[in-house]
Coordinates of C-alpha atoms in Angstrom, one line a residue:
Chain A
X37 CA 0.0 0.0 0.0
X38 CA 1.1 3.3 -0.7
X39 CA 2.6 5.9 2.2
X40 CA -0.3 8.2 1.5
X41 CA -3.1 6.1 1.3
X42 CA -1.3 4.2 4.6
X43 CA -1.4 7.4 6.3
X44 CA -5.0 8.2 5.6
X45 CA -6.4 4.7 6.7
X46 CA -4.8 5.4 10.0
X47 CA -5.8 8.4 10.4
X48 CA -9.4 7.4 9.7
X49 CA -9.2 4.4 11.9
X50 CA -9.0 7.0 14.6
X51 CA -12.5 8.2 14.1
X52 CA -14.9 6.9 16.8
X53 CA -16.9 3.7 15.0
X54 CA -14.3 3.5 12.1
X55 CA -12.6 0.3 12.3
X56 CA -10.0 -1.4 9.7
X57 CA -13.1 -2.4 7.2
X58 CA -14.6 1.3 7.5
X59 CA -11.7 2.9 7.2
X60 CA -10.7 0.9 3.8
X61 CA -13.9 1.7 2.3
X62 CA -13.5 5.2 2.5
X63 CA -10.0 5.3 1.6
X64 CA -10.7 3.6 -1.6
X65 CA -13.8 5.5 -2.1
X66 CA -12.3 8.8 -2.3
X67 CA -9.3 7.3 -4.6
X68 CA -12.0 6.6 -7.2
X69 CA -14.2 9.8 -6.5
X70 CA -13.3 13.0 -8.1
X71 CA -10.7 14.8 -6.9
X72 CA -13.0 17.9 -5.7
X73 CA -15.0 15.8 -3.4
X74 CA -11.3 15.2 -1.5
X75 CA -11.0 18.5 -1.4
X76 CA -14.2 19.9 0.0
X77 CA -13.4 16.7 2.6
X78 CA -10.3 18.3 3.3
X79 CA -11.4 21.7 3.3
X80 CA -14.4 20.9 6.0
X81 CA -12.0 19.4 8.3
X82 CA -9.4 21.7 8.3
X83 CA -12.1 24.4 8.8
X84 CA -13.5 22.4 11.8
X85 CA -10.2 22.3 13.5
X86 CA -9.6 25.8 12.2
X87 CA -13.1 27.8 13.0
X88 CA -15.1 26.2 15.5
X89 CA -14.8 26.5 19.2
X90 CA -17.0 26.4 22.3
X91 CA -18.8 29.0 23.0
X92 CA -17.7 32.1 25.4
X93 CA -21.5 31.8 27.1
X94 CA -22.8 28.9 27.1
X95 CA -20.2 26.2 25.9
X96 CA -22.2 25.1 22.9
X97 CA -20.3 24.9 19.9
X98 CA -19.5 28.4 18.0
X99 CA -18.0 29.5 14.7
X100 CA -15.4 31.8 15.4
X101 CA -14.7 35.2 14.1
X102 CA -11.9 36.6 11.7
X103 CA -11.4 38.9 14.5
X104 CA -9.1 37.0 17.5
X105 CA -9.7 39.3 19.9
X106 CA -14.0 39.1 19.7
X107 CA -14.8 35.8 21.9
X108 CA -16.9 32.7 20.0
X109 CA -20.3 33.2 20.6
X110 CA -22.7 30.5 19.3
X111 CA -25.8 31.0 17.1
X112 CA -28.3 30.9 19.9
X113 CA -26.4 33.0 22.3
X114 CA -26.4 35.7 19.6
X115 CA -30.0 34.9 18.8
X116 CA -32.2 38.4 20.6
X117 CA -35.3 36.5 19.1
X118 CA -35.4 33.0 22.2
X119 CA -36.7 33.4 25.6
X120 CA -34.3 34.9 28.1
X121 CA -36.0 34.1 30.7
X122 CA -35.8 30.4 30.8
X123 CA -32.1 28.4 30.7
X124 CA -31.8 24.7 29.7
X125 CA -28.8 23.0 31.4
X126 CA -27.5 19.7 29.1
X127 CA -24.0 17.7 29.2
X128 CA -23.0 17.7 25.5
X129 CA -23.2 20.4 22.9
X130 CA -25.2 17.6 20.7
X131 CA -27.7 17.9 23.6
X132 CA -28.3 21.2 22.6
X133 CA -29.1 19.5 19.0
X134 CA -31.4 17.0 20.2
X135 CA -33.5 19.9 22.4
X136 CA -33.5 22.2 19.1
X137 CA -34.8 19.4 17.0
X138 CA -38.1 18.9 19.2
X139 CA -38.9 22.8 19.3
X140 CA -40.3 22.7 22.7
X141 CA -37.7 24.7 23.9
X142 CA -37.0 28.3 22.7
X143 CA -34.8 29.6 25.5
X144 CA -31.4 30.1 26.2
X145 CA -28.8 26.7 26.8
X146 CA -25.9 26.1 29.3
X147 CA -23.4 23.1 28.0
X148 CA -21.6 21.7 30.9
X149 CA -19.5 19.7 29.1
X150 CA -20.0 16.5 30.7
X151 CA -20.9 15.2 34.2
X152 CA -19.2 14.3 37.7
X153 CA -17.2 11.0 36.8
X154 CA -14.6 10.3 39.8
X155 CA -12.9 7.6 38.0
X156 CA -12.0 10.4 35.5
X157 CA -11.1 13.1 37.8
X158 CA -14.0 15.4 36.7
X159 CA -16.1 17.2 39.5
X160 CA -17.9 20.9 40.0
X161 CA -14.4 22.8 39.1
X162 CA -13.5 20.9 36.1
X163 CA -17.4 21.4 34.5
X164 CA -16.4 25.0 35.3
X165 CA -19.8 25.4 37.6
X166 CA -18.8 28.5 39.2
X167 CA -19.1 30.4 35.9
X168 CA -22.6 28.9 35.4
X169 CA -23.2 30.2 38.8
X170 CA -22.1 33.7 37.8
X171 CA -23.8 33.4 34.7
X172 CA -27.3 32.8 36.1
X173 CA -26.5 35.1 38.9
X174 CA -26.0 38.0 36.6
X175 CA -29.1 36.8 34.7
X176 CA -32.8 37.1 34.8
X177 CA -33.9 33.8 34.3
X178 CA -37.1 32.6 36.1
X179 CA -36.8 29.2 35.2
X180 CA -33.3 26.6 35.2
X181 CA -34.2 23.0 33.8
X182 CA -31.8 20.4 34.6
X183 CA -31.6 18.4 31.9
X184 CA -28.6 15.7 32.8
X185 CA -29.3 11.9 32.0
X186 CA -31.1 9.8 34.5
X187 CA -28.1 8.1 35.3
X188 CA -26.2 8.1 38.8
X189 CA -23.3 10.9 37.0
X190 CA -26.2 13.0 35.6
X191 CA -28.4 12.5 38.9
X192 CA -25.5 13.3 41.3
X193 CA -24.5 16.5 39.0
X194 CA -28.2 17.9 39.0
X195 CA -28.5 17.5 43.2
X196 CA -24.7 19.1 43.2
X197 CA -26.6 22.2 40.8
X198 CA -29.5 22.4 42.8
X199 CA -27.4 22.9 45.6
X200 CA -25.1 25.5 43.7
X201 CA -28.0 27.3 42.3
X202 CA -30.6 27.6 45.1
X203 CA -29.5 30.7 46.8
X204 CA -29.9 32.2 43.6
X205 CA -33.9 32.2 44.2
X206 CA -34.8 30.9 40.8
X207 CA -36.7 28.0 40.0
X208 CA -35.4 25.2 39.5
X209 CA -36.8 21.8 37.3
X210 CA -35.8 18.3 36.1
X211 CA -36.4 17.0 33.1
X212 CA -39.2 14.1 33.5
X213 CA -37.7 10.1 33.4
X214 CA -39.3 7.0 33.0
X215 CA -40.2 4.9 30.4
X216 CA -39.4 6.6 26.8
X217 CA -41.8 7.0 24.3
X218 CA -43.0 3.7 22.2
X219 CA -41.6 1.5 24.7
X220 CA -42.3 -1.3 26.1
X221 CA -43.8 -2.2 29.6
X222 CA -42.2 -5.7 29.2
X223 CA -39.3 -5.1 28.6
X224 CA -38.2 -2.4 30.8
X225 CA -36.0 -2.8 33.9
X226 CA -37.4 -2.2 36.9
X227 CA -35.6 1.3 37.8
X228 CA -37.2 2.5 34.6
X229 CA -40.7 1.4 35.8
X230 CA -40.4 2.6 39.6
X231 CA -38.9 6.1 38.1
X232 CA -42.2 6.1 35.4
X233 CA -44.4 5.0 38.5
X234 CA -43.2 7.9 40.8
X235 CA -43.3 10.5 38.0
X236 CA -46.9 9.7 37.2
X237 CA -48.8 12.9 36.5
X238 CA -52.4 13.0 36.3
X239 CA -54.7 12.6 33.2
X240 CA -56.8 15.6 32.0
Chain B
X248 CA -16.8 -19.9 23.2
X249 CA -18.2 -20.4 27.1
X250 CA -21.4 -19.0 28.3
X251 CA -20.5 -17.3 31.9
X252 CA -23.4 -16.5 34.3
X253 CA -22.6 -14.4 37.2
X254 CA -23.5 -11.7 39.2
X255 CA -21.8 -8.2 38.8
X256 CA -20.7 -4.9 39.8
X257 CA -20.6 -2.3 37.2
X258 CA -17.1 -0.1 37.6
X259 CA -17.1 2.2 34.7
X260 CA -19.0 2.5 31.3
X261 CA -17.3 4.3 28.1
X262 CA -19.3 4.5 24.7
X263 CA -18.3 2.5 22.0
X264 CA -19.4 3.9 18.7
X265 CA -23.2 5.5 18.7
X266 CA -25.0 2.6 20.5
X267 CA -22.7 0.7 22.2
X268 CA -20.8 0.5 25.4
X269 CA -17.6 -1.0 26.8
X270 CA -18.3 -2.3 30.5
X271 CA -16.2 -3.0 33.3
X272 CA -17.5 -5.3 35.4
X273 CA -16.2 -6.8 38.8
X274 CA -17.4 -10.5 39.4
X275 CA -16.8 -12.7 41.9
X276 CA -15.3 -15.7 40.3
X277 CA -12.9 -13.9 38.1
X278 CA -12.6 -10.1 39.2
X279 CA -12.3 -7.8 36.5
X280 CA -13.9 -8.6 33.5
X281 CA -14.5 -6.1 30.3
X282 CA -17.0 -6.2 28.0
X283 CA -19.2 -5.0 25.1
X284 CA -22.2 -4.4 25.5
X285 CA -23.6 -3.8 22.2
X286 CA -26.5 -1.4 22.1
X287 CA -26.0 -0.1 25.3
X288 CA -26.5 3.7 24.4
X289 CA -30.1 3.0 22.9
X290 CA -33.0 4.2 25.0
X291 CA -34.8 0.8 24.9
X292 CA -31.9 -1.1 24.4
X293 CA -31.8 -4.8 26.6
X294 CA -28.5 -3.7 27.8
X295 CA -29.1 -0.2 28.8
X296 CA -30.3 -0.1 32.4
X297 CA -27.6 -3.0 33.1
X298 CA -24.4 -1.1 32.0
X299 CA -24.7 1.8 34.3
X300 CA -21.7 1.9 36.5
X301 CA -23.1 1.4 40.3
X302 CA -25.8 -1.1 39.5
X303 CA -25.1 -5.0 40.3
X304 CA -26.6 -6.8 37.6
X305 CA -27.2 -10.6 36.8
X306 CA -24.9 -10.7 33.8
X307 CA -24.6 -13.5 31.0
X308 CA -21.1 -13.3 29.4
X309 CA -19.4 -14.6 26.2
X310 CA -16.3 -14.8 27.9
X311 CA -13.4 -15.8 24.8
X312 CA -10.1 -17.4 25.6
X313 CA -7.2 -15.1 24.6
X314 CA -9.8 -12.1 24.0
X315 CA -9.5 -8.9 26.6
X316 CA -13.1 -8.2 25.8
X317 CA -15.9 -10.5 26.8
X318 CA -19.8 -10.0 25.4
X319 CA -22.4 -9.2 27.7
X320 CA -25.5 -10.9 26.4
X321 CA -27.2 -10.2 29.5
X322 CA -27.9 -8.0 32.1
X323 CA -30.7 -7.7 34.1
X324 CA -30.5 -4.8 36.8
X325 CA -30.6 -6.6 40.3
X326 CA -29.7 -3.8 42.6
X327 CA -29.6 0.3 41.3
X328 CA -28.6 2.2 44.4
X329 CA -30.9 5.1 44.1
X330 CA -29.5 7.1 47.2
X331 CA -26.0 7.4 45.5
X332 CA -27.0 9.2 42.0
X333 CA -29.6 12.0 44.2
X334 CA -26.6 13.2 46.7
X335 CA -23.6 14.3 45.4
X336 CA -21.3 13.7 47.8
X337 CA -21.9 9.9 48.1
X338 CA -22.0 9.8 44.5
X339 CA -17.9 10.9 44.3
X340 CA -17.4 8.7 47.9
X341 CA -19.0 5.4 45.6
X342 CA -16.7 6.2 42.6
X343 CA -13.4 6.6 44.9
X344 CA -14.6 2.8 45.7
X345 CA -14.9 1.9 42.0
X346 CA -11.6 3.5 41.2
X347 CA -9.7 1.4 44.1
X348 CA -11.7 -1.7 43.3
X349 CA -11.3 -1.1 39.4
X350 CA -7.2 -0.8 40.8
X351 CA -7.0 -3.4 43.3
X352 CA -8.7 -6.0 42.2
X353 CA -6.8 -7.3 39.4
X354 CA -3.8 -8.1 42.0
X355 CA -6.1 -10.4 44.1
X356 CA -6.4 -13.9 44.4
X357 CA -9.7 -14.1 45.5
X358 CA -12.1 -12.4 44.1
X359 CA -14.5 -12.7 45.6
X360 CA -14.1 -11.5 49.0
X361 CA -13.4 -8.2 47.3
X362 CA -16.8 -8.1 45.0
X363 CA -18.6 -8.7 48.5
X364 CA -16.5 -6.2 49.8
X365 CA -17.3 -3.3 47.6
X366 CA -21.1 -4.6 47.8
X367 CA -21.3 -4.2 51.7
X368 CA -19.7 -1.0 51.1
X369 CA -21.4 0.6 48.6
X370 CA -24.4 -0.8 51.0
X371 CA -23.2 0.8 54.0
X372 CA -22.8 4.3 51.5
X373 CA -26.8 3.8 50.0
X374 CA -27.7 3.1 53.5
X375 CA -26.4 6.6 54.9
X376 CA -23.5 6.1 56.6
X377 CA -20.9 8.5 56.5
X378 CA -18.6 8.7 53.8
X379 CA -15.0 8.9 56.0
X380 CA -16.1 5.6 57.8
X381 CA -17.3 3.6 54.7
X382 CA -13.7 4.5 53.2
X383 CA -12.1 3.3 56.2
X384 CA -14.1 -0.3 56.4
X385 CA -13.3 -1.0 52.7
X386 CA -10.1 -0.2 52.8
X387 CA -9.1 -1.6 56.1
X388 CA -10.8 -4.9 55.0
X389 CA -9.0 -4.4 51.3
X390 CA -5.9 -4.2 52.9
X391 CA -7.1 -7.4 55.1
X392 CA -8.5 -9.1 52.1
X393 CA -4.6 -9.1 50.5
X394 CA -2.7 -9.8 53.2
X395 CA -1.2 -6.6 54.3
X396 CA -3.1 -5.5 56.9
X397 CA -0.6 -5.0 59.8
X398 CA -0.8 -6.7 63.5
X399 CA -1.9 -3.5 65.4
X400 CA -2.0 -5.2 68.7
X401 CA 2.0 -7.0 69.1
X402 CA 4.5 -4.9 69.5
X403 CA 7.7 -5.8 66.6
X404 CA 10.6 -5.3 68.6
X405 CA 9.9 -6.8 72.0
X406 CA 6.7 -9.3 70.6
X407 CA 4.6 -7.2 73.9
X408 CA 0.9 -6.7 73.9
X409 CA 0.2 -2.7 72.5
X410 CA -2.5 -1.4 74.0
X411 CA -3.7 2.3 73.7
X412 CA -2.2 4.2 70.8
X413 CA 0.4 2.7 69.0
X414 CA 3.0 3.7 65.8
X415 CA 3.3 2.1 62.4
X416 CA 6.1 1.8 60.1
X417 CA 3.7 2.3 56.5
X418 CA 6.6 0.1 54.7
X419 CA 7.3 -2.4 57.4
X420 CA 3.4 -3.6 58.0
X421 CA 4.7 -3.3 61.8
X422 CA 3.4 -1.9 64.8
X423 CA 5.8 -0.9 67.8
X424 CA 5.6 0.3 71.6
X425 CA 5.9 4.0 71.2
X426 CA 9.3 3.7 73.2
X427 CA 10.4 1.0 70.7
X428 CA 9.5 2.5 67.4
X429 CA 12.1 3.7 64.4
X430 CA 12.0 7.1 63.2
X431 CA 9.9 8.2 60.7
X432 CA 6.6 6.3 62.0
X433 CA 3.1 7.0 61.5
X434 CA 1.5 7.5 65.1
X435 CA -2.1 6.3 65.8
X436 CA -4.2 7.1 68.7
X437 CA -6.0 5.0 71.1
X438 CA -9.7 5.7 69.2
X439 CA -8.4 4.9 65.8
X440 CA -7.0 1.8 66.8
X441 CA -10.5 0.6 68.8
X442 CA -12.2 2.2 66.3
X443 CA -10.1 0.0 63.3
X444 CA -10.1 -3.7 65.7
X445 CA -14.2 -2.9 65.4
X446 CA -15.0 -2.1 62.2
X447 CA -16.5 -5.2 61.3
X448 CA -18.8 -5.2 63.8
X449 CA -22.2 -3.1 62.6
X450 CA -22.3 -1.5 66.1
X451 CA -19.2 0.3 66.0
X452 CA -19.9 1.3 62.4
X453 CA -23.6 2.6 63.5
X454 CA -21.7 4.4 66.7
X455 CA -21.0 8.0 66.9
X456 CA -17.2 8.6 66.3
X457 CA -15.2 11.6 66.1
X458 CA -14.0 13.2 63.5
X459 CA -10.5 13.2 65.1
X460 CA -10.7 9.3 65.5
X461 CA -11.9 8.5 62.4
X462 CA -9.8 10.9 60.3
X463 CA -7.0 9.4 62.1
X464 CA -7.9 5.8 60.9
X465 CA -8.4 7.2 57.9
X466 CA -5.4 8.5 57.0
X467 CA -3.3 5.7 57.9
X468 CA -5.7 3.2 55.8
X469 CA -4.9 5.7 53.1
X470 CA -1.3 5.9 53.6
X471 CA -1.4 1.9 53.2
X472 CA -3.4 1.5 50.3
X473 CA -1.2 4.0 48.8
X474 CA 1.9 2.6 49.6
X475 CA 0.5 -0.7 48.5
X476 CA -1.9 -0.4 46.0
X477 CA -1.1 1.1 42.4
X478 CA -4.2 4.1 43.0
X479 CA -4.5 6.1 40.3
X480 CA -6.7 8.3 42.7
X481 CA -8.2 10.7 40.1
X482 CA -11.3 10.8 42.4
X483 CA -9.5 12.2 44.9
X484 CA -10.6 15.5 46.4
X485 CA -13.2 15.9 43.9
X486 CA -15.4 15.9 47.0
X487 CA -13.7 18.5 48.8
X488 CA -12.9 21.1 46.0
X489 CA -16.8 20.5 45.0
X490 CA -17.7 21.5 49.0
X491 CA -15.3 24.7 48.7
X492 CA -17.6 26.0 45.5
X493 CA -20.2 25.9 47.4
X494 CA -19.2 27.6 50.1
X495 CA -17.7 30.0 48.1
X496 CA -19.7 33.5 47.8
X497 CA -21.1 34.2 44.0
X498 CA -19.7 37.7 43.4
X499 CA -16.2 35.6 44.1
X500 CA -17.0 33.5 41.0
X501 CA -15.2 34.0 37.7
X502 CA -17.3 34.8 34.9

């Protein structure tokens, strides 16, 4: 196999659910494409690495400026049109994708960047928390949603929030959990059903 | 390729791909065992609710000869402890337990005393008790479990009864009459050495003990496990640093 192609293999087998196979596939693929659709490849990427960063706000991801000294600021941060007075916590900027996507929320987001995990060293000052504080402090919000997975990490980080953010005198909620839509009584686990059972809300 | 049933702790979860998890699981028959659990990261996935580190699961394994990873086929939740994902602070206490157990247990020779171990702490942890004093049963019983807890109550150099507060060489696993100890020894009072011969009893657990005692215990368990464990101890502090934010005034906050 040639150096080049060699290189790019590897490079692709990197990629998170690229393996050997994949990575082949591709490699081979764009060999036979046209030499443009390389290009524009090439051109994305290095733009990616080049132009995008988190957000100075919120944490989302942002495209940044010509200017270095102006600070990212993401699409929705800029947005004067969604609701400032409601803030959406999530873990992952492709949270902030999935929210979007159902259009039940128009307000603002905060991107923590991930959740407590001990075993990798990340707790309140590593998700940078005291700027969320300040940020909500300095805010008019009337209304926080914790939106963190129903897992132990994302219940733990929500209780550490609401602990952080209840001085603050702003009201705090938590995304409902239970059984997801479409499923199946059957075949959920029982900390599914117990969680669906005590979240029960009445019919209208 | 064998079929493995067995019961399960699970240490730590990392995606693998978009639906699909890699497990670490401690058993009691063969300790650390790592897995995929494919389809793990779906919402209604048969694997979900069983590959969230803290849960003890009944697991069925593909376990392969000469493969690192094993296949979790299998996993229905047996145990979720609830009280450990809604506070915080027990939340970080539980994962400096995985991260010793994740560390320890592939040195061990018997398994399963340290599975039941980290079971009856992670218990004791759900069940309330404070977080100093489950650290210092699991690892005083750790450090039992291998062999290397030392003889607090016989003196090395004279082979004398100690009673009362006592010093430890860290290195040596040895306890001495103050008036007989080397230099640079760890000293332990009289309530940290009651409070460590009693541990395993539920009574002295349940008993009020003071912070001086059982930070005392504490920190010599920690200097052990330290000296004799390779701890990566990443969770360490976490809990601490986490206590100082919130204590913290606002206005002092960076934006």
């Amino acid at each position: 196999m040639v150096p080049s192609l060699k290189r790019l293999l590897a490079a692709l087998r990197r990629l998170p659910g690229v393996g050997a196979k994949s990575a082949q596939r591709i490699g081979y693929h764009l060999l036979r494409a046209e030499k443009s659709e390389s290009y524009e490849l090439a051109r994305s990427i290095v733009n990616l690495a080049e132009r995008v960063a988190l957000c100075s706000i919120c944490g989302n991801i942002a495209e940044t400026t010509a200017d270095e000294n102006r600070r990212p600021v993401c699409e929705i941060c800029s947005d004067p049109e969604r609701d400032e007075e409601r803030l959406l916590i999530v873990e992952e900027p492709y949270n902030v994708e999935s929210f979007e996507r159902t259009g039940v929320f128009n307000g603002r987001y905060h991107v923590l960047g991930g959740l407590f995990d001990p075993l990798a060293g990340i707790g309140a000052e590593e998700l940078g928390l005291d700027k969320l504080r300040r940020r909500i402090a300095e805010a008019a919000y009337n209304e926080i949603i914790l939106a963190t997975s129903p897992t132990a990490a994302g219940e733990a980080t929500a209780a550490y929030l609401r602990e952080l953010l209840e001085p603050l005198n702003v009201r705090l909620t938590r995304i409902a959990v239970g059984l997801s839509a479409g499923a199946d009584v059957d075949y959920a686990d029982e900390v599914s059903l117990r969680l669906a059972v005590e979240g029960r809300r009445e019919m209208h | 390729m064998p079929l493995v049933k067995t019961e399960a702790i699970v240490l730590a979860a990392r995606p693998l791909g978009d639906t699909s998890k890699i497990v670490v699981l401690l058993t009691p028959r063969r300790g650390v065992v790592r897995a995929v659990a494919k389809g793990a990261r779906r919402p209604k996935g048969r694997l979900t609710g069983g590959s969230v580190p803290l849960r003890r699961i009944e697991a069925l394994l593909y376990v392969r000869e000469g493969r690192e990873l094993a296949v979790l086929s299998e996993a229905q939740v047996v145990w979720a402890p609830r009280e450990l994902g809604s506070d915080w602070r027990r939340y970080l206490s539980a994962g400096r337990l995985l991260e010793t157990a994740l560390a320890v247990s592939a040195e061990g020779d018997n398994p399963a005393a340290d599975y039941h171990l980290l079971l009856d702490a992670l218990r004791l942890l759900e069940g309330g008790l404070d977080a100093g004093l489950v650290r210092l049963f699991y690892l005083r019983q750790l450090l039992a479990n291998h062999g290397l807890w030392p003889e607090l109550g016989r003196c090395a150099v004279c082979g004398g009864t100690v009673e009362g507060a006592v010093d430890i060489d860290i290195a040596a696993g040895a306890a001495y009459h103050p008036e007989h100890a080397p230099d640079a020894v760890r000293s332990l009072g009289a309530g940290s050495v009651r409070l460590l011969a009693g541990l395993h009893r539920p009574a002295v657990l349940r008993a009020r003990q003071s912070r001086e005692v059982v930070e005392g215990a504490l920190d010599l368990v920690e200097r052990l496990a330290a000296y004799h464990f390779d701890l990566r101890n990443r969770s360490a502090g976490l809990d601490a640093r986490a206590q100082a934010l919130l204590d913290r005034p606002e206005d002092e906050s960076p934006l």
